[in-house]
Coordinates of C-alpha atoms in Angstrom, one line a residue:
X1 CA 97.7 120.3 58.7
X2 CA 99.4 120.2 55.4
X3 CA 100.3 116.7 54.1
X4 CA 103.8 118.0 52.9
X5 CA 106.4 115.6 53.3
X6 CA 108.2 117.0 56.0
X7 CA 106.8 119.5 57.9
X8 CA 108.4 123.1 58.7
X9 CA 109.5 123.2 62.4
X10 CA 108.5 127.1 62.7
X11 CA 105.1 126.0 62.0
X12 CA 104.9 123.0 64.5
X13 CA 106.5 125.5 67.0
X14 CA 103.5 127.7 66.5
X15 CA 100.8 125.2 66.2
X16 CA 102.1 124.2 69.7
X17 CA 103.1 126.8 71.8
X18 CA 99.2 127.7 69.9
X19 CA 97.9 124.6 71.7
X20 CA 99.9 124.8 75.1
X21 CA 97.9 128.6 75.2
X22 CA 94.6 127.5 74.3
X23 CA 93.6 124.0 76.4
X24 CA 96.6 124.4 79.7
X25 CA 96.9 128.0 79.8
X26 CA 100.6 128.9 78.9
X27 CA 101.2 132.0 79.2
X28 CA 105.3 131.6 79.1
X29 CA 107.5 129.4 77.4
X30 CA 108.2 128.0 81.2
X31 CA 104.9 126.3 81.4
X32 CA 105.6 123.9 78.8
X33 CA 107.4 122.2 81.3
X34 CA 104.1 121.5 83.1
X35 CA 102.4 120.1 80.1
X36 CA 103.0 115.9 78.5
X37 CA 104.3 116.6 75.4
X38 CA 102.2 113.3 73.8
X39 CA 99.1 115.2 74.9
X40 CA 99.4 118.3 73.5
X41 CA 100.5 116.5 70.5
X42 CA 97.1 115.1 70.4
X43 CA 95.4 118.4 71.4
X44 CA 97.4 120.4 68.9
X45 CA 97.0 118.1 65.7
X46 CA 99.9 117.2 65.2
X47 CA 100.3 113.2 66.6
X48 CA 99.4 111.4 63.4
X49 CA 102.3 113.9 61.2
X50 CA 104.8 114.2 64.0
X51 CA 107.0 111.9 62.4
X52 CA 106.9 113.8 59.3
X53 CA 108.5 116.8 61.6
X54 CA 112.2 117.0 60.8
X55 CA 114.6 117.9 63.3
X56 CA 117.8 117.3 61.7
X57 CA 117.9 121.3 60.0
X58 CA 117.1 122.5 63.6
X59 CA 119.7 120.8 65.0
X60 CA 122.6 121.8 62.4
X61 CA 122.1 125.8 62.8
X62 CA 121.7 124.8 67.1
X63 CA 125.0 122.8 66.4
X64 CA 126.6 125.4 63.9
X65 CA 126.2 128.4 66.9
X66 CA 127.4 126.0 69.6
X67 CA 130.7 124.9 68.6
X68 CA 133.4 126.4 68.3
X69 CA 136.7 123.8 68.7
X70 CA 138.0 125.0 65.3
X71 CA 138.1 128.5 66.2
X72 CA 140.0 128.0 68.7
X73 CA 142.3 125.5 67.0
X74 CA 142.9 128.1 64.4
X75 CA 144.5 130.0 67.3
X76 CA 146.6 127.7 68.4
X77 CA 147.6 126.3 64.5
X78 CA 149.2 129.9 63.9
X79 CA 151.4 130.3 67.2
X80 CA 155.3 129.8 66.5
X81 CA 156.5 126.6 67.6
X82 CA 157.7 126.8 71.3
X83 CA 154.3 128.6 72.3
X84 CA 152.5 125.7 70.6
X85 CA 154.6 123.6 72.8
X86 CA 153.4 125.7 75.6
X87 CA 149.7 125.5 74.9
X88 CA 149.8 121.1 74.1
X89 CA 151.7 120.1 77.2
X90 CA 151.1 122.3 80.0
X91 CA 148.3 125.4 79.5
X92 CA 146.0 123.4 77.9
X93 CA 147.0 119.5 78.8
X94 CA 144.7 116.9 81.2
X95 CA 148.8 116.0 82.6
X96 CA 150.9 119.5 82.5
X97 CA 154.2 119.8 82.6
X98 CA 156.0 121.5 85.1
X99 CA 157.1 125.2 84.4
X100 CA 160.9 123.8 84.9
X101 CA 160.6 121.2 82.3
X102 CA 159.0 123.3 79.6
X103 CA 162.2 126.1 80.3
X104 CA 164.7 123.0 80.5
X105 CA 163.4 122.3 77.0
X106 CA 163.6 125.4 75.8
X107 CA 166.8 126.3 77.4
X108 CA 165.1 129.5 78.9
X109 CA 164.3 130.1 82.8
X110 CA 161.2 129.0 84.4
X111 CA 160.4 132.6 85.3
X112 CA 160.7 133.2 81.2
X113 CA 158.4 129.9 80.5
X114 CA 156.1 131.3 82.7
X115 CA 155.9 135.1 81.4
X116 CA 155.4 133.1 77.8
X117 CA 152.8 131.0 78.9
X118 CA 151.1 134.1 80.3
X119 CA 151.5 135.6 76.9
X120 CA 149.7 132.4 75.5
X121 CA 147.0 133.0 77.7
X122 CA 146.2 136.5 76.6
X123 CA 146.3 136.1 73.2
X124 CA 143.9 133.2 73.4
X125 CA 141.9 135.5 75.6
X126 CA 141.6 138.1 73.1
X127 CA 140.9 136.1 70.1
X128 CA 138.2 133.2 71.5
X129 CA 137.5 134.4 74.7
X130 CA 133.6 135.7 73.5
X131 CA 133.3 132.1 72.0
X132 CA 135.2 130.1 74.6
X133 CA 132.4 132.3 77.4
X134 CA 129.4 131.2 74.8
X135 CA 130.9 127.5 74.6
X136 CA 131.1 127.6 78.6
X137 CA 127.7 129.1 78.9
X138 CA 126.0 125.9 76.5
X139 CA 128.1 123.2 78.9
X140 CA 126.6 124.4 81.6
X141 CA 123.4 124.3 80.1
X142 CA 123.8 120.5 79.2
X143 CA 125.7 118.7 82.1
X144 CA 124.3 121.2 85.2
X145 CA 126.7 121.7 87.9
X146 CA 128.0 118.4 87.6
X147 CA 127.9 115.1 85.4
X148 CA 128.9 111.4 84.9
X149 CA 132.5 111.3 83.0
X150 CA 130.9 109.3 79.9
X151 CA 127.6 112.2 80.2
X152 CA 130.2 115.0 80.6
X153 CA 132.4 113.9 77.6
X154 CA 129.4 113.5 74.9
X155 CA 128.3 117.2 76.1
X156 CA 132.0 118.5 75.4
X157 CA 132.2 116.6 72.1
X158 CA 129.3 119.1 70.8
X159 CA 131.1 122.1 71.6
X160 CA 134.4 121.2 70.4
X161 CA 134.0 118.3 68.3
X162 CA 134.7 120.2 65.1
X163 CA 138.3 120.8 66.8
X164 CA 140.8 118.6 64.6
X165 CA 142.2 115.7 66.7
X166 CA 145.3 116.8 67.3
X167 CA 144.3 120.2 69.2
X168 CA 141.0 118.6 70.5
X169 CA 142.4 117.8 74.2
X170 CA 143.7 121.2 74.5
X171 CA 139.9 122.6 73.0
X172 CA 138.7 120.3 75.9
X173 CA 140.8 121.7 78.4
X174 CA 140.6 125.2 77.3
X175 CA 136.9 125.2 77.6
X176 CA 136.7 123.4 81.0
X177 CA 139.2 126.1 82.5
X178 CA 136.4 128.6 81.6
X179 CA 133.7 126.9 82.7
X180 CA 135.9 125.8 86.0
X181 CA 134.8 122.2 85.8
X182 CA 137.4 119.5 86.9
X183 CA 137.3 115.7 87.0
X184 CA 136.6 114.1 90.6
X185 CA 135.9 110.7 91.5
X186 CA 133.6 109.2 88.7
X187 CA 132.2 113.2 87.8
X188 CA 133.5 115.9 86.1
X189 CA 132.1 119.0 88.3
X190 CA 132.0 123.0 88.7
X191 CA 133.2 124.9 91.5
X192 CA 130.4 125.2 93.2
X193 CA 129.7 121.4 93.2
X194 CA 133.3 120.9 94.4
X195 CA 132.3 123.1 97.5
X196 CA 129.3 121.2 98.2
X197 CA 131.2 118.2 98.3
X198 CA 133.7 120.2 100.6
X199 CA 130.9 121.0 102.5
X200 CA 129.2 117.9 102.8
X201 CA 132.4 115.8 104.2
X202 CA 132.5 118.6 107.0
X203 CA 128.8 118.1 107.8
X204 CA 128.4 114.5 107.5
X205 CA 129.8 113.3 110.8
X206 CA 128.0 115.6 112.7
X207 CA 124.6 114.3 111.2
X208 CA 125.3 111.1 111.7
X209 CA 124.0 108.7 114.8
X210 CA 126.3 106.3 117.3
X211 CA 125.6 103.8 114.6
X212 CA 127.3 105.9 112.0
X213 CA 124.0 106.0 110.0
X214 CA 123.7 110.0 108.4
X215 CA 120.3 111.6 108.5
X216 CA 120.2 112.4 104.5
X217 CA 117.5 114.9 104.9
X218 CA 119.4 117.3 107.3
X219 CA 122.4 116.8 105.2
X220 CA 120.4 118.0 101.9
X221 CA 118.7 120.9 104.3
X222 CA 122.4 122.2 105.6
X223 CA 123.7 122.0 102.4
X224 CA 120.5 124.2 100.8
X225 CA 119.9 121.4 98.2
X226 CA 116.3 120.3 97.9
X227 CA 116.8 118.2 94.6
X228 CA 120.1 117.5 92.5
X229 CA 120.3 115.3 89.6
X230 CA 124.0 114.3 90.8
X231 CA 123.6 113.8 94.5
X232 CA 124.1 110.0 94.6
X233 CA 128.0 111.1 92.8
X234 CA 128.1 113.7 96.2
X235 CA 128.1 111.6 98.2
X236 CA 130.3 109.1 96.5
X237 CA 132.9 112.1 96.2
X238 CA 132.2 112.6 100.2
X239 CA 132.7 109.3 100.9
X240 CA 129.2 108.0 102.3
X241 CA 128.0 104.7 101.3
X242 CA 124.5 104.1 100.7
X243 CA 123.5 100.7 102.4
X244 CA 120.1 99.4 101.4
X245 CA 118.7 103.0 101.2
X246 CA 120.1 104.8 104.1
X247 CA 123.7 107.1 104.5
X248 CA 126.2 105.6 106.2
X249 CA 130.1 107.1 107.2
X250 CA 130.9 103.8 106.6
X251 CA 129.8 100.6 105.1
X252 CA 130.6 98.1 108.2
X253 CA 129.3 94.3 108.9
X254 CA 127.3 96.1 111.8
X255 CA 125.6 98.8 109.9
X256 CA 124.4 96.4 107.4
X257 CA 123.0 93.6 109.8
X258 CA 121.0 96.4 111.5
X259 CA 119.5 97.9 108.6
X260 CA 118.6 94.5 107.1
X261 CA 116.9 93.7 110.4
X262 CA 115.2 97.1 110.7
X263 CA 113.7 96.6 107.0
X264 CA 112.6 93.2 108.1
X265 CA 111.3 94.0 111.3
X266 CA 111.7 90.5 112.8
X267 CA 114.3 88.0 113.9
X268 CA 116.2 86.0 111.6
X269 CA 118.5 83.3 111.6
X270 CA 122.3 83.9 110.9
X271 CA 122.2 82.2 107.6
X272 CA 118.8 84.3 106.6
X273 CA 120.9 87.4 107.9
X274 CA 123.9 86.6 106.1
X275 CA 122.2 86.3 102.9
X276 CA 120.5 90.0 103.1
X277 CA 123.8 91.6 104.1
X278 CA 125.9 89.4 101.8
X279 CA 128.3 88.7 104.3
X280 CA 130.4 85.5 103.6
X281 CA 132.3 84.6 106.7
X282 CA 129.8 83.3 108.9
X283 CA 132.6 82.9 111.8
X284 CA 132.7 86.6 111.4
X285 CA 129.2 87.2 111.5
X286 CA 128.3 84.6 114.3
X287 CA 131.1 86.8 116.6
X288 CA 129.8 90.1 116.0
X289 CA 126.2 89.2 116.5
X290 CA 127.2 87.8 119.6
X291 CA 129.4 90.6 121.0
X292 CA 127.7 93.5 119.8
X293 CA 125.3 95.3 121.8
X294 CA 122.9 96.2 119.4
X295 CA 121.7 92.7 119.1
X296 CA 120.3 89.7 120.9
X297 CA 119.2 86.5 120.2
X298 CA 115.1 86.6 120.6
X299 CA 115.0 82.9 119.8
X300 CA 116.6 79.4 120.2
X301 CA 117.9 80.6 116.2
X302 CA 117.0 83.6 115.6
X303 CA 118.7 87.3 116.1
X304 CA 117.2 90.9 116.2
X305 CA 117.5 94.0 117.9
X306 CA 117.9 94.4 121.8
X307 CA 115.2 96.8 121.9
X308 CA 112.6 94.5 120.5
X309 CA 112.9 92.1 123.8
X310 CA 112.9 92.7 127.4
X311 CA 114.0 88.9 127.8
X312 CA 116.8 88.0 125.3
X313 CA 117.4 83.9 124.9
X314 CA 120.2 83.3 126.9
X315 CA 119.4 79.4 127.0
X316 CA 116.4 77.2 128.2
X317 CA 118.1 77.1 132.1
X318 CA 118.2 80.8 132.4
X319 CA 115.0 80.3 130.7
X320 CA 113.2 78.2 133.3
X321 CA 115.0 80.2 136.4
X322 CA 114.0 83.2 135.5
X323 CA 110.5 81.9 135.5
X324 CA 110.7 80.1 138.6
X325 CA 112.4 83.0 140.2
X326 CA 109.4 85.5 139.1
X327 CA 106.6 83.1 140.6
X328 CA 108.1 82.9 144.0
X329 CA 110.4 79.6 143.5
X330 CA 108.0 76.8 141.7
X331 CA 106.1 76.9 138.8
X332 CA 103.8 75.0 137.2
X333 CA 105.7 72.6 135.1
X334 CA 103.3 72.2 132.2
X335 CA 103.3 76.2 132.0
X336 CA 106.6 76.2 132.0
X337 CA 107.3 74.4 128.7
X338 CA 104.1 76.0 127.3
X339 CA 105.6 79.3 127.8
X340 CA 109.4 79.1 127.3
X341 CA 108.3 76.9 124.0
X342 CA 106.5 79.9 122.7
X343 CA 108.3 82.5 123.5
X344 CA 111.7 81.1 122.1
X345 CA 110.5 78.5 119.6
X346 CA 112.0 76.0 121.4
X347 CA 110.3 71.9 121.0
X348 CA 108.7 71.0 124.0
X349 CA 110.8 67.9 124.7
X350 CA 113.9 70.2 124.8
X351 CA 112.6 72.2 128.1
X352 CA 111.3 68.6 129.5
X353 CA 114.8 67.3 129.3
X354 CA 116.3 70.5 131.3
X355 CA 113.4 70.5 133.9
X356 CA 114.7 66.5 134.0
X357 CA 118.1 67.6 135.2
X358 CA 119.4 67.4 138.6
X359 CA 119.1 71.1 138.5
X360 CA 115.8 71.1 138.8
X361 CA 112.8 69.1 140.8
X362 CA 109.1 68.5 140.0
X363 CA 106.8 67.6 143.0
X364 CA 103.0 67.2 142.1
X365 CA 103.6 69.4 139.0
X366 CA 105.0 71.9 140.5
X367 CA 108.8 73.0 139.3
X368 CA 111.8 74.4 141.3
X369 CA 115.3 75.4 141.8
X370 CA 117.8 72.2 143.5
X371 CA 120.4 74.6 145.0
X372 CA 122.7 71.7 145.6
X373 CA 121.9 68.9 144.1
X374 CA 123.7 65.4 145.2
X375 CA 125.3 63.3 142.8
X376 CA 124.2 60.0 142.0
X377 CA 126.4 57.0 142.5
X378 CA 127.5 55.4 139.3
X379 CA 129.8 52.3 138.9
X380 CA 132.7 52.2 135.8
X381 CA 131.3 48.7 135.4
X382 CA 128.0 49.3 133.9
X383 CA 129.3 52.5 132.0
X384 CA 129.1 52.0 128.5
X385 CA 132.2 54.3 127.8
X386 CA 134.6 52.6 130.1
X387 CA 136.7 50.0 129.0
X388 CA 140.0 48.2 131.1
X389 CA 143.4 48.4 130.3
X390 CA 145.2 44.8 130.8
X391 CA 147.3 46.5 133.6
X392 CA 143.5 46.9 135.4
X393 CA 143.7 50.9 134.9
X394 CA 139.8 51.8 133.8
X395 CA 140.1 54.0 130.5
X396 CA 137.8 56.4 128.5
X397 CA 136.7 54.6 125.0
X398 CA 135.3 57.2 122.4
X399 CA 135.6 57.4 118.5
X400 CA 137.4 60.4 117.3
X401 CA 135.7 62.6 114.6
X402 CA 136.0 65.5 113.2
X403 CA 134.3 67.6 115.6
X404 CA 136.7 66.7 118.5
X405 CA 139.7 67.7 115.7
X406 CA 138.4 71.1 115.5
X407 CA 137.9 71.4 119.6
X408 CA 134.3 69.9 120.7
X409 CA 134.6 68.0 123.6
X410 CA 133.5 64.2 124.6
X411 CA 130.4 63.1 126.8
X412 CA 131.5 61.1 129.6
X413 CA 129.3 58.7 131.4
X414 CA 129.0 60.0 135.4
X415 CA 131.2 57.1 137.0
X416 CA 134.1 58.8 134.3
X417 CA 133.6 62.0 136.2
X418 CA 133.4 60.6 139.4
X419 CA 136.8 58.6 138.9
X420 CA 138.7 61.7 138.4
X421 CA 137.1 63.5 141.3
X422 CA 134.5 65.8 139.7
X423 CA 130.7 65.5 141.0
X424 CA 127.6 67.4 140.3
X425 CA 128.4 71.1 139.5
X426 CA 132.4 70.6 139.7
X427 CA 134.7 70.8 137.1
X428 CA 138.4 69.8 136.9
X429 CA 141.6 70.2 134.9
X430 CA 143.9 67.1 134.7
X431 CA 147.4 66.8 132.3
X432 CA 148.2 64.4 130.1
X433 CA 150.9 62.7 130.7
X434 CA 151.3 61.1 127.2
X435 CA 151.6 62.3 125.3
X436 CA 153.8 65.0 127.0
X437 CA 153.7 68.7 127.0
X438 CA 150.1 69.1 125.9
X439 CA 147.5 70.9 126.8
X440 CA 145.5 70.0 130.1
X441 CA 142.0 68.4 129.4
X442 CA 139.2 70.3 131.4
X443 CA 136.1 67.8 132.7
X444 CA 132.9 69.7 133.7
X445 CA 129.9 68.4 135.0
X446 CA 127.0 70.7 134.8
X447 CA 123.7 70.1 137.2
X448 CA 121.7 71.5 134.6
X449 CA 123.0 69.1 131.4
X450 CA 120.6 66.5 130.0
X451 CA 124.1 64.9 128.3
X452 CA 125.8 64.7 131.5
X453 CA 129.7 65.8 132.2
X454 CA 132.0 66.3 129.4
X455 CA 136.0 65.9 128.8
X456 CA 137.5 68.6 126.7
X457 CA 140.4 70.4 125.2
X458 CA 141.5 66.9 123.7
X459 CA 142.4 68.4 120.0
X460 CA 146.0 69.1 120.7
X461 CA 146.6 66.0 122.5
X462 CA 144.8 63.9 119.8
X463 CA 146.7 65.5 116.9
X464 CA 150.1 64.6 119.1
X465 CA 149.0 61.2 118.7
X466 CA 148.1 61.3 115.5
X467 CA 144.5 60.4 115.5
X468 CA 142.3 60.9 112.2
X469 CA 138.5 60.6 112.1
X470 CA 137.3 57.1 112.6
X471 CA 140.2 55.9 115.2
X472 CA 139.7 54.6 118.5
X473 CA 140.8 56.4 120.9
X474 CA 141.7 55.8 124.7
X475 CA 142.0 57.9 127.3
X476 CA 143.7 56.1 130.8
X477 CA 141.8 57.3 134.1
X478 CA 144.1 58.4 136.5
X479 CA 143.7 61.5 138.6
X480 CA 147.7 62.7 138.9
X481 CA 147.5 62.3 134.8
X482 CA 145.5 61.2 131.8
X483 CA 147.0 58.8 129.3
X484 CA 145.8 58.7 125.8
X485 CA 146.6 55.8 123.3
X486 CA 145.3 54.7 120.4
X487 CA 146.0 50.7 120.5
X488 CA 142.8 48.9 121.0
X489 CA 144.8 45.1 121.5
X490 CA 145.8 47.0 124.7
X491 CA 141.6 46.7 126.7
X492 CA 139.3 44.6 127.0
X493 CA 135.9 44.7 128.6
X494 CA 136.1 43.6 131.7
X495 CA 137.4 44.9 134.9
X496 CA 139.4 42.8 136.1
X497 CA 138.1 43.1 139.7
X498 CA 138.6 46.6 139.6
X499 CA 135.8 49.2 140.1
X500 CA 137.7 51.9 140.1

């Protein structure tokens, strides 16, 4: 190669296209696209002087044949005044005017504004239309059927950039009407793009499944496109929603959750789920995971798909009946735990206290189902819980926290529930008569509880009171109505004789 200071590009062309023939086997100017560029570079000579190659006189007489915004300004420059007004705020304006307006302004009928606007039309027809057809042809060429707004805009600005500034908007408009490309959401796109799009928002709910996810394939096969450079701003402009790779109609809590669980392809906890999906409101999440069909919990903490179990956890008592059940009515205890343990990552001491329960009995290692289980005597006086008002009424002692602000209930020693009439598997509502107009509290006494009965719906009744985390609180046990205080100088610890 000659060691000139800046090569001629006629004889790069022909040292390459030279190359591309001799070692790929070119026999068009098409199968360059086949061939790397830095290897025929290498093959052809030319790597260690490309950068002596100038392109800049190349790209002058390219840019020199391409434009053509001061043409068509010239046009517009000699037009008498009221067809320039014509041509800047309605033929060739991004906001036109209404026909009306423009013949209010003139003082001339709409039906006139339009016949001169028609005029405008022609006479721009006859005098650019070649160039404005060559300047569409080279805008096709660089943005394809479609193109980002900031993509489309430096393609325009070679064809008409030469356009002075204050006819350059109508020289952008102009040429656009030609080439019949329009602005949509986030792209600037031809006709036949705009009918894809169209096309696709018909299609799309068709090809989609009961979860509202769209098979993308099909859609690209219905809609004859095997590859498009602006597909992802399709199907913004249709309105799917791409959700960690797949199509969706819509971008919903439940979508997300099942795709994230599908990519994992094992159960995860709410807060591991909620940090894939970026979902905030865990309230949110917690209810739709537990409403929704689609999932289950598989574990003690985890959540996944109801297709991936045939057992979903539904708590260690169903847990141990349904085991029971299955082996005829006992089962080995040890087995027991082994199993439910595994199966539902649950500690072993957890299933031990259940199989504990009154619910359930263990003779010589065997477990099985109590159907009725008897309750067992207990006496207010050795309950830690009870306390005695002076008048000799026994009373619930508890401290209140937060938790019982927001709605949990309070554990209640057995002799509690037995005082207000609830054994083994009953459950009870009793009002409060102070303070007054409340709602009722509910006691409960489940066989199968390692904790033992429970008093709840106390928040209301509390927050009458005006109890704050940290207070005592005391709630009088009589059957016909509950009385709740919150003056400890009012019990003391012993019964005074009375056993309730």
């Amino acid at each position: 190669m000659s060691d000139s200071s800046e090569l001629a590009c006629s004889d790069v062309m022909e040292r390459l296209l030279g190359a591309a023939a001799l070692f790929h086997g070119a026999e068009t100017l098409a199968d360059l696209a086949e061939i790397d560029m830095a290897l025929l570079l290498q093959q052809s000579g030319l790597n260690s002087s490309a950068e002596r190659v100038g392109l800049l006189g190349a790209a002058n007489k390219l840019r020199s044949e391409i434009r053509i915004g001061r043409e068509f300004a010239d046009v517009l420059r000699v037009l008498d005044l009221r067809t320039k007004k014509i041509a800047l705020q309605r033929t060739y304006s991004r906001t036109p005017v209404t026909l009306a307006v423009l013949g209010d302004g003139f003082g001339v009928t709409r039906e006139r504004a339009r016949q001169l606007e028609v005029r405008l039309r022609a006479t721009v027809r006859e005098s650019v239309g070649e160039s404005l057809d060559r300047g569409a042809r080279w805008l096709r060429r660089l943005v394809g059927p479609a193109a980002e707004e900031e993509e489309f805009r430096r393609a325009i600005d070679l064809i008409v950039g030469d356009s002075p500034p204050e006819w350059r908007e109508a020289a952008e408009v102009a040429l656009m009407q030609v080439a019949d490309f329009e602005p949509i959401d986030g792209l600037v796109a031809d006709a036949h793009f705009r009918q894809l799009v169209d096309e696709a928002r018909r299609l799309a709910p068709g090809l989609a499944d009961e979860i509202g996810l769209v098979d993308e394939g099909r859609l690209r096969a219905e809609l004859g496109i095997a590859d498009l450079v602006e597909w992802e701003g399709l199907l913004r402009n249709v309105a799917l929603f791409r959700v960690r790779g797949h199509l969706a109609l819509r971008d919903t809590r439940r979508v997300r959750v099942l795709l994230a669980l599908q990519e994992v392809g094992a159960g995860c906890t709410q807060s591991e789920i909620a940090s894939m999906t970026r979902i905030a409101d865990n309230s949110s999440l917690a209810s739709m995971l537990s409403s929704d069909s689609l999932f289950v919990r598989i574990t003690k903490d985890k959540w996944g798909l109801r297709e991936w179990t045939d057992e979903p956890y539904r708590g260690v008592v169903n847990a141990i009946v349904r085991r029971i059940e299955e082996r005829g009515g006992s089962a080995d205890a040890s087995e027991l735990v082994e199993d439910i343990t595994t199966t539902f990552e649950i500690l072993p001491a957890t299933v031990r206290n259940y199989l504990g329960t009154p619910k359930f009995r263990i003779e010589n290692g065997q477990a099985s189902i109590v159907e009725s289980p008897d309750t067992p005597v207990a006496s207010l006086d050795t309950a830690r819980d009870v306390v005695w008002h002076r008048d000799g009424t026994p009373a619930l002692r508890f401290e209140v926290s937060e938790q019982h602000l927001r709605g949990n209930s309070q554990k209640v020693s057995p002799a509690v529930a037995q005082r207000l009439g609830v054994g083994l598997g009953g459950s009870v509502r009793i009002p409060f008569v102070r303070p007054p107009k409340v709602d009722a509290a509910s006691l409960i006494w489940r066989s199968y509880d390692p904790n033992g009965p429970e008093l709840g719906c106390l928040r209301v009744a509390l927050g009458a009171c005006g109890a704050t985390p940290g207070d005592e609180a005391f709630v009088l046990l009589e059957r016909e109505g509950l009385r709740l205080l919150t003056d400890a100088s009012q019990f003391g610890e012993a019964s005074a004789d009375n056993s309730g």
